[in-house]
Amino acid sequence: MAEKDKVVKYDIDGFEAITPAIRSLLNEYPGLSDGDEIAFATLANDKGKAMFPVSGASIETEKTSVTGRVVQVCLYPFFVIYRGSGLSESRKAAVKEWLDDLGKWLEKQPITVKGETYTITDYPDLTGNRAILEIKRTSPAYLESVEANKAENWAISISVRYRNVYQK
């Protein structure tokens, strides 16, 4: 089968396993203000921060042993959108930096917030026999769109690679 004809398979249950863990991790981001949160697929008309999954978790590789043990490596892509209104040039730059720092932090790179350095040491546990292998940015932060009310949607694309092991 040619590469372009390859059928994409999904870890259907992976969405339910990984989404809450990633949302919880996002809400531990030290750059969030007190009382602020990154919601799931919900933004106010003029402001807010939210994560939006691109699709389900696709299976990148799958190996099945003769004993029926299946090892999958899956990819869960998502965006974080930061919506703001009336942003000055310096505020736009600050929003972009905030999102880029979020991406660095998720990649276990050190970031500095209010003079303190923060680094993720371990990713959260997932349900079942799933484990996060890595989280990486697939784009830098960028202006994704402008709403009719002039609110700006700044975005960063992120992907979670995880392993899923089960017995057939």
mmCIF file with all atom_site columns, C-alpha atoms in Angstrom:
data_model
loop_
_atom_site.group_PDB
_atom_site.id
_atom_site.type_symbol
_atom_site.label_atom_id
_atom_site.label_alt_id
_atom_site.label_comp_id
_atom_site.label_asym_id
_atom_site.label_entity_id
_atom_site.label_seq_id
_atom_site.pdbx_PDB_ins_code
_atom_site.Cartn_x
_atom_site.Cartn_y
_atom_site.Cartn_z
_atom_site.occupancy
_atom_site.B_iso_or_equiv
_atom_site.pdbx_formal_charge
_atom_site.auth_seq_id
_atom_site.auth_comp_id
_atom_site.auth_asym_id
_atom_site.auth_atom_id
_atom_site.pdbx_PDB_model_num
ATOM 1   C CA . MET A 1 1   ? 0.000   0.000   0.000  1.00 0.00 ? 1   MET A CA 1
ATOM 2   C CA . ALA A 1 2   ? 1.467   3.365   -0.976 1.00 0.00 ? 2   ALA A CA 1
ATOM 3   C CA . GLU A 1 3   ? 2.113   5.917   1.788  1.00 0.00 ? 3   GLU A CA 1
ATOM 4   C CA . LYS A 1 4   ? -0.668  8.187   0.500  1.00 0.00 ? 4   LYS A CA 1
ATOM 5   C CA . ASP A 1 5   ? -3.124  5.261   0.618  1.00 0.00 ? 5   ASP A CA 1
ATOM 6   C CA . LYS A 1 6   ? -2.291  4.380   4.210  1.00 0.00 ? 6   LYS A CA 1
ATOM 7   C CA . VAL A 1 7   ? -5.407  4.194   6.386  1.00 0.00 ? 7   VAL A CA 1
ATOM 8   C CA . VAL A 1 8   ? -5.205  6.298   9.524  1.00 0.00 ? 8   VAL A CA 1
ATOM 9   C CA . LYS A 1 9   ? -6.201  4.332   12.613 1.00 0.00 ? 9   LYS A CA 1
ATOM 10  C CA . TYR A 1 10  ? -7.199  5.897   15.918 1.00 0.00 ? 10  TYR A CA 1
ATOM 11  C CA . ASP A 1 11  ? -6.864  4.994   19.578 1.00 0.00 ? 11  ASP A CA 1
ATOM 12  C CA . ILE A 1 12  ? -10.564 5.647   20.145 1.00 0.00 ? 12  ILE A CA 1
ATOM 13  C CA . ASP A 1 13  ? -10.385 5.268   23.938 1.00 0.00 ? 13  ASP A CA 1
ATOM 14  C CA . GLY A 1 14  ? -7.219  7.373   24.015 1.00 0.00 ? 14  GLY A CA 1
ATOM 15  C CA . PHE A 1 15  ? -9.191  10.617  23.760 1.00 0.00 ? 15  PHE A CA 1
ATOM 16  C CA . GLU A 1 16  ? -10.919 9.922   27.079 1.00 0.00 ? 16  GLU A CA 1
ATOM 17  C CA . ALA A 1 17  ? -7.640  8.857   28.681 1.00 0.00 ? 17  ALA A CA 1
ATOM 18  C CA . ILE A 1 18  ? -5.451  11.724  27.556 1.00 0.00 ? 18  ILE A CA 1
ATOM 19  C CA . THR A 1 19  ? -7.714  14.795  27.325 1.00 0.00 ? 19  THR A CA 1
ATOM 20  C CA . PRO A 1 20  ? -8.359  15.206  31.080 1.00 0.00 ? 20  PRO A CA 1
ATOM 21  C CA . ALA A 1 21  ? -4.684  14.581  31.891 1.00 0.00 ? 21  ALA A CA 1
ATOM 22  C CA . ILE A 1 22  ? -3.481  17.171  29.370 1.00 0.00 ? 22  ILE A CA 1
ATOM 23  C CA . ARG A 1 23  ? -6.090  19.720  30.440 1.00 0.00 ? 23  ARG A CA 1
ATOM 24  C CA . SER A 1 24  ? -5.036  19.246  34.074 1.00 0.00 ? 24  SER A CA 1
ATOM 25  C CA . LEU A 1 25  ? -1.377  19.658  33.103 1.00 0.00 ? 25  LEU A CA 1
ATOM 26  C CA . LEU A 1 26  ? -2.163  22.818  31.113 1.00 0.00 ? 26  LEU A CA 1
ATOM 27  C CA . ASN A 1 27  ? -3.882  24.276  34.163 1.00 0.00 ? 27  ASN A CA 1
ATOM 28  C CA . GLU A 1 28  ? -0.709  23.754  36.210 1.00 0.00 ? 28  GLU A CA 1
ATOM 29  C CA . TYR A 1 29  ? 1.138   26.136  33.878 1.00 0.00 ? 29  TYR A CA 1
ATOM 30  C CA . PRO A 1 30  ? 2.907   28.658  36.112 1.00 0.00 ? 30  PRO A CA 1
ATOM 31  C CA . GLY A 1 31  ? 2.136   31.467  33.643 1.00 0.00 ? 31  GLY A CA 1
ATOM 32  C CA . LEU A 1 32  ? -1.582  31.323  34.470 1.00 0.00 ? 32  LEU A CA 1
ATOM 33  C CA . SER A 1 33  ? -2.891  34.111  36.703 1.00 0.00 ? 33  SER A CA 1
ATOM 34  C CA . ASP A 1 34  ? -4.760  33.232  39.899 1.00 0.00 ? 34  ASP A CA 1
ATOM 35  C CA . GLY A 1 35  ? -8.297  32.125  39.034 1.00 0.00 ? 35  GLY A CA 1
ATOM 36  C CA . ASP A 1 36  ? -7.393  31.752  35.347 1.00 0.00 ? 36  ASP A CA 1
ATOM 37  C CA . GLU A 1 37  ? -7.782  28.453  33.498 1.00 0.00 ? 37  GLU A CA 1
ATOM 38  C CA . ILE A 1 38  ? -7.375  26.826  30.120 1.00 0.00 ? 38  ILE A CA 1
ATOM 39  C CA . ALA A 1 39  ? -10.845 25.538  29.272 1.00 0.00 ? 39  ALA A CA 1
ATOM 40  C CA . PHE A 1 40  ? -11.789 22.697  26.941 1.00 0.00 ? 40  PHE A CA 1
ATOM 41  C CA . ALA A 1 41  ? -13.026 23.976  23.546 1.00 0.00 ? 41  ALA A CA 1
ATOM 42  C CA . THR A 1 42  ? -14.786 26.991  25.085 1.00 0.00 ? 42  THR A CA 1
ATOM 43  C CA . LEU A 1 43  ? -13.956 30.683  24.694 1.00 0.00 ? 43  LEU A CA 1
ATOM 44  C CA . ALA A 1 44  ? -15.869 33.865  25.572 1.00 0.00 ? 44  ALA A CA 1
ATOM 45  C CA . ASN A 1 45  ? -16.556 36.269  22.691 1.00 0.00 ? 45  ASN A CA 1
ATOM 46  C CA . ASP A 1 46  ? -13.722 38.605  23.629 1.00 0.00 ? 46  ASP A CA 1
ATOM 47  C CA . LYS A 1 47  ? -11.277 36.705  25.845 1.00 0.00 ? 47  LYS A CA 1
ATOM 48  C CA . GLY A 1 48  ? -10.171 33.369  27.222 1.00 0.00 ? 48  GLY A CA 1
ATOM 49  C CA . LYS A 1 49  ? -7.799  30.475  26.863 1.00 0.00 ? 49  LYS A CA 1
ATOM 50  C CA . ALA A 1 50  ? -8.781  27.005  25.684 1.00 0.00 ? 50  ALA A CA 1
ATOM 51  C CA . MET A 1 51  ? -7.411  23.771  24.286 1.00 0.00 ? 51  MET A CA 1
ATOM 52  C CA . PHE A 1 52  ? -8.917  22.343  21.114 1.00 0.00 ? 52  PHE A CA 1
ATOM 53  C CA . PRO A 1 53  ? -8.074  18.783  20.013 1.00 0.00 ? 53  PRO A CA 1
ATOM 54  C CA . VAL A 1 54  ? -7.422  18.565  16.270 1.00 0.00 ? 54  VAL A CA 1
ATOM 55  C CA . SER A 1 55  ? -8.755  15.021  15.946 1.00 0.00 ? 55  SER A CA 1
ATOM 56  C CA . GLY A 1 56  ? -8.654  11.832  17.914 1.00 0.00 ? 56  GLY A CA 1
ATOM 57  C CA . ALA A 1 57  ? -5.380  10.202  18.871 1.00 0.00 ? 57  ALA A CA 1
ATOM 58  C CA . SER A 1 58  ? -3.939  8.633   15.733 1.00 0.00 ? 58  SER A CA 1
ATOM 59  C CA . ILE A 1 59  ? -1.894  5.450   15.912 1.00 0.00 ? 59  ILE A CA 1
ATOM 60  C CA . GLU A 1 60  ? 1.579   6.188   14.566 1.00 0.00 ? 60  GLU A CA 1
ATOM 61  C CA . THR A 1 61  ? 2.961   2.655   14.967 1.00 0.00 ? 61  THR A CA 1
ATOM 62  C CA . GLU A 1 62  ? 1.524   -0.639  16.142 1.00 0.00 ? 62  GLU A CA 1
ATOM 63  C CA . LYS A 1 63  ? 3.319   -3.890  16.890 1.00 0.00 ? 63  LYS A CA 1
ATOM 64  C CA . THR A 1 64  ? 1.656   -7.108  17.947 1.00 0.00 ? 64  THR A CA 1
ATOM 65  C CA . SER A 1 65  ? 3.696   -9.932  19.457 1.00 0.00 ? 65  SER A CA 1
ATOM 66  C CA . VAL A 1 66  ? 2.952   -13.605 18.885 1.00 0.00 ? 66  VAL A CA 1
ATOM 67  C CA . THR A 1 67  ? 1.475   -13.702 22.392 1.00 0.00 ? 67  THR A CA 1
ATOM 68  C CA . GLY A 1 68  ? -1.029  -10.967 21.495 1.00 0.00 ? 68  GLY A CA 1
ATOM 69  C CA . ARG A 1 69  ? 0.670   -8.086  23.321 1.00 0.00 ? 69  ARG A CA 1
ATOM 70  C CA . VAL A 1 70  ? -0.006  -4.893  21.364 1.00 0.00 ? 70  VAL A CA 1
ATOM 71  C CA . VAL A 1 71  ? 2.241   -1.831  21.665 1.00 0.00 ? 71  VAL A CA 1
ATOM 72  C CA . GLN A 1 72  ? 1.016   1.333   19.991 1.00 0.00 ? 72  GLN A CA 1
ATOM 73  C CA . VAL A 1 73  ? 2.665   4.723   19.755 1.00 0.00 ? 73  VAL A CA 1
ATOM 74  C CA . CYS A 1 74  ? -0.052  7.330   19.342 1.00 0.00 ? 74  CYS A CA 1
ATOM 75  C CA . LEU A 1 75  ? -0.163  11.013  18.513 1.00 0.00 ? 75  LEU A CA 1
ATOM 76  C CA . TYR A 1 76  ? -2.663  13.422  20.096 1.00 0.00 ? 76  TYR A CA 1
ATOM 77  C CA . PRO A 1 77  ? -2.514  16.846  18.395 1.00 0.00 ? 77  PRO A CA 1
ATOM 78  C CA . PHE A 1 78  ? -4.177  19.935  19.853 1.00 0.00 ? 78  PHE A CA 1
ATOM 79  C CA . PHE A 1 79  ? -4.119  23.721  19.799 1.00 0.00 ? 79  PHE A CA 1
ATOM 80  C CA . VAL A 1 80  ? -4.127  26.167  22.663 1.00 0.00 ? 80  VAL A CA 1
ATOM 81  C CA . ILE A 1 81  ? -5.958  29.352  21.712 1.00 0.00 ? 81  ILE A CA 1
ATOM 82  C CA . TYR A 1 82  ? -5.507  32.599  23.641 1.00 0.00 ? 82  TYR A CA 1
ATOM 83  C CA . ARG A 1 83  ? -8.238  35.102  22.741 1.00 0.00 ? 83  ARG A CA 1
ATOM 84  C CA . GLY A 1 84  ? -7.831  38.759  23.604 1.00 0.00 ? 84  GLY A CA 1
ATOM 85  C CA . SER A 1 85  ? -9.440  42.081  22.694 1.00 0.00 ? 85  SER A CA 1
ATOM 86  C CA . GLY A 1 86  ? -8.004  45.538  22.310 1.00 0.00 ? 86  GLY A CA 1
ATOM 87  C CA . LEU A 1 87  ? -4.450  44.240  22.335 1.00 0.00 ? 87  LEU A CA 1
ATOM 88  C CA . SER A 1 88  ? -1.699  46.812  21.941 1.00 0.00 ? 88  SER A CA 1
ATOM 89  C CA . GLU A 1 89  ? 1.439   45.902  20.050 1.00 0.00 ? 89  GLU A CA 1
ATOM 90  C CA . SER A 1 90  ? 3.296   45.132  23.289 1.00 0.00 ? 90  SER A CA 1
ATOM 91  C CA . ARG A 1 91  ? 0.361   43.079  24.602 1.00 0.00 ? 91  ARG A CA 1
ATOM 92  C CA . LYS A 1 92  ? 0.295   41.052  21.372 1.00 0.00 ? 92  LYS A CA 1
ATOM 93  C CA . ALA A 1 93  ? 3.996   40.315  21.836 1.00 0.00 ? 93  ALA A CA 1
ATOM 94  C CA . ALA A 1 94  ? 3.316   39.305  25.461 1.00 0.00 ? 94  ALA A CA 1
ATOM 95  C CA . VAL A 1 95  ? 0.526   36.905  24.397 1.00 0.00 ? 95  VAL A CA 1
ATOM 96  C CA . LYS A 1 96  ? 2.814   35.295  21.801 1.00 0.00 ? 96  LYS A CA 1
ATOM 97  C CA . GLU A 1 97  ? 5.580   34.947  24.405 1.00 0.00 ? 97  GLU A CA 1
ATOM 98  C CA . TRP A 1 98  ? 3.085   33.474  26.923 1.00 0.00 ? 98  TRP A CA 1
ATOM 99  C CA . LEU A 1 99  ? 2.059   30.778  24.424 1.00 0.00 ? 99  LEU A CA 1
ATOM 100 C CA . ASP A 1 100 ? 5.657   30.076  23.356 1.00 0.00 ? 100 ASP A CA 1
ATOM 101 C CA . ASP A 1 101 ? 6.633   29.708  27.028 1.00 0.00 ? 101 ASP A CA 1
ATOM 102 C CA . LEU A 1 102 ? 3.719   27.310  27.536 1.00 0.00 ? 102 LEU A CA 1
ATOM 103 C CA . GLY A 1 103 ? 5.108   25.204  24.684 1.00 0.00 ? 103 GLY A CA 1
ATOM 104 C CA . LYS A 1 104 ? 8.634   25.261  26.125 1.00 0.00 ? 104 LYS A CA 1
ATOM 105 C CA . TRP A 1 105 ? 7.328   24.296  29.561 1.00 0.00 ? 105 TRP A CA 1
ATOM 106 C CA . LEU A 1 106 ? 5.360   21.361  28.095 1.00 0.00 ? 106 LEU A CA 1
ATOM 107 C CA . GLU A 1 107 ? 8.578   20.205  26.397 1.00 0.00 ? 107 GLU A CA 1
ATOM 108 C CA . LYS A 1 108 ? 10.233  20.088  29.852 1.00 0.00 ? 108 LYS A CA 1
ATOM 109 C CA . GLN A 1 109 ? 12.342  23.151  29.089 1.00 0.00 ? 109 GLN A CA 1
ATOM 110 C CA . PRO A 1 110 ? 12.871  25.639  31.930 1.00 0.00 ? 110 PRO A CA 1
ATOM 111 C CA . ILE A 1 111 ? 10.871  28.878  31.817 1.00 0.00 ? 111 ILE A CA 1
ATOM 112 C CA . THR A 1 112 ? 11.013  31.933  34.062 1.00 0.00 ? 112 THR A CA 1
ATOM 113 C CA . VAL A 1 113 ? 7.802   33.459  35.414 1.00 0.00 ? 113 VAL A CA 1
ATOM 114 C CA . LYS A 1 114 ? 7.989   36.457  37.760 1.00 0.00 ? 114 LYS A CA 1
ATOM 115 C CA . GLY A 1 115 ? 11.650  35.749  38.490 1.00 0.00 ? 115 GLY A CA 1
ATOM 116 C CA . GLU A 1 116 ? 11.147  32.057  39.317 1.00 0.00 ? 116 GLU A CA 1
ATOM 117 C CA . THR A 1 117 ? 12.272  29.155  37.135 1.00 0.00 ? 117 THR A CA 1
ATOM 118 C CA . TYR A 1 118 ? 9.861   26.294  36.468 1.00 0.00 ? 118 TYR A CA 1
ATOM 119 C CA . THR A 1 119 ? 10.397  22.944  34.750 1.00 0.00 ? 119 THR A CA 1
ATOM 120 C CA . ILE A 1 120 ? 8.152   19.901  34.410 1.00 0.00 ? 120 ILE A CA 1
ATOM 121 C CA . THR A 1 121 ? 9.897   16.854  35.823 1.00 0.00 ? 121 THR A CA 1
ATOM 122 C CA . ASP A 1 122 ? 7.246   14.209  35.099 1.00 0.00 ? 122 ASP A CA 1
ATOM 123 C CA . TYR A 1 123 ? 4.213   14.067  32.862 1.00 0.00 ? 123 TYR A CA 1
ATOM 124 C CA . PRO A 1 124 ? 0.906   13.011  34.440 1.00 0.00 ? 124 PRO A CA 1
ATOM 125 C CA . ASP A 1 125 ? -0.085  9.374   34.598 1.00 0.00 ? 125 ASP A CA 1
ATOM 126 C CA . LEU A 1 126 ? -2.701  8.256   32.116 1.00 0.00 ? 126 LEU A CA 1
ATOM 127 C CA . THR A 1 127 ? -5.405  5.656   32.618 1.00 0.00 ? 127 THR A CA 1
ATOM 128 C CA . GLY A 1 128 ? -4.934  2.059   31.547 1.00 0.00 ? 128 GLY A CA 1
ATOM 129 C CA . ASN A 1 129 ? -1.543  1.103   30.186 1.00 0.00 ? 129 ASN A CA 1
ATOM 130 C CA . ARG A 1 130 ? -0.913  4.454   28.506 1.00 0.00 ? 130 ARG A CA 1
ATOM 131 C CA . ALA A 1 131 ? 2.099   6.663   29.239 1.00 0.00 ? 131 ALA A CA 1
ATOM 132 C CA . ILE A 1 132 ? 3.163   10.008  27.785 1.00 0.00 ? 132 ILE A CA 1
ATOM 133 C CA . LEU A 1 133 ? 6.465   9.732   25.916 1.00 0.00 ? 133 LEU A CA 1
ATOM 134 C CA . GLU A 1 134 ? 6.874   13.374  24.903 1.00 0.00 ? 134 GLU A CA 1
ATOM 135 C CA . ILE A 1 135 ? 5.061   16.633  24.314 1.00 0.00 ? 135 ILE A CA 1
ATOM 136 C CA . LYS A 1 136 ? 6.317   18.987  21.639 1.00 0.00 ? 136 LYS A CA 1
ATOM 137 C CA . ARG A 1 137 ? 5.319   22.120  19.812 1.00 0.00 ? 137 ARG A CA 1
ATOM 138 C CA . THR A 1 138 ? 4.531   21.648  16.153 1.00 0.00 ? 138 THR A CA 1
ATOM 139 C CA . SER A 1 139 ? 4.382   25.410  15.549 1.00 0.00 ? 139 SER A CA 1
ATOM 140 C CA . PRO A 1 140 ? 5.473   28.579  17.274 1.00 0.00 ? 140 PRO A CA 1
ATOM 141 C CA . ALA A 1 141 ? 2.679   30.829  18.570 1.00 0.00 ? 141 ALA A CA 1
ATOM 142 C CA . TYR A 1 142 ? 0.977   32.859  15.839 1.00 0.00 ? 142 TYR A CA 1
ATOM 143 C CA . LEU A 1 143 ? -2.055  35.040  15.137 1.00 0.00 ? 143 LEU A CA 1
ATOM 144 C CA . GLU A 1 144 ? -4.577  32.448  13.955 1.00 0.00 ? 144 GLU A CA 1
ATOM 145 C CA . SER A 1 145 ? -7.594  34.682  13.245 1.00 0.00 ? 145 SER A CA 1
ATOM 146 C CA . VAL A 1 146 ? -9.475  37.869  14.122 1.00 0.00 ? 146 VAL A CA 1
ATOM 147 C CA . GLU A 1 147 ? -13.149 37.732  15.105 1.00 0.00 ? 147 GLU A CA 1
ATOM 148 C CA . ALA A 1 148 ? -15.820 40.145  13.783 1.00 0.00 ? 148 ALA A CA 1
ATOM 149 C CA . ASN A 1 149 ? -15.634 41.977  17.141 1.00 0.00 ? 149 ASN A CA 1
ATOM 150 C CA . LYS A 1 150 ? -11.858 42.433  16.576 1.00 0.00 ? 150 LYS A CA 1
ATOM 151 C CA . ALA A 1 151 ? -10.914 39.866  19.261 1.00 0.00 ? 151 ALA A CA 1
ATOM 152 C CA . GLU A 1 152 ? -7.681  38.144  18.236 1.00 0.00 ? 152 GLU A CA 1
ATOM 153 C CA . ASN A 1 153 ? -7.110  34.395  18.438 1.00 0.00 ? 153 ASN A CA 1
ATOM 154 C CA . TRP A 1 154 ? -3.456  33.547  19.077 1.00 0.00 ? 154 TRP A CA 1
ATOM 155 C CA . ALA A 1 155 ? -2.608  29.862  18.740 1.00 0.00 ? 155 ALA A CA 1
ATOM 156 C CA . ILE A 1 156 ? 0.101   27.306  19.311 1.00 0.00 ? 156 ILE A CA 1
ATOM 157 C CA . SER A 1 157 ? 0.005   23.769  17.927 1.00 0.00 ? 157 SER A CA 1
ATOM 158 C CA . ILE A 1 158 ? 1.156   21.007  20.271 1.00 0.00 ? 158 ILE A CA 1
ATOM 159 C CA . SER A 1 159 ? 1.370   17.232  19.952 1.00 0.00 ? 159 SER A CA 1
ATOM 160 C CA . VAL A 1 160 ? 1.477   14.560  22.639 1.00 0.00 ? 160 VAL A CA 1
ATOM 161 C CA . ARG A 1 161 ? 3.157   11.265  21.771 1.00 0.00 ? 161 ARG A CA 1
ATOM 162 C CA . TYR A 1 162 ? 2.166   8.415   24.070 1.00 0.00 ? 162 TYR A CA 1
ATOM 163 C CA . ARG A 1 163 ? 2.442   4.646   24.310 1.00 0.00 ? 163 ARG A CA 1
ATOM 164 C CA . ASN A 1 164 ? -0.549  2.358   24.701 1.00 0.00 ? 164 ASN A CA 1
ATOM 165 C CA . VAL A 1 165 ? 0.016   -1.274  25.664 1.00 0.00 ? 165 VAL A CA 1
ATOM 166 C CA . TYR A 1 166 ? -2.700  -3.922  25.866 1.00 0.00 ? 166 TYR A CA 1
ATOM 167 C CA . GLN A 1 167 ? -3.306  -7.636  25.424 1.00 0.00 ? 167 GLN A CA 1
ATOM 168 C CA . LYS A 1 168 ? -5.471  -8.934  22.559 1.00 0.00 ? 168 LYS A CA 1
#
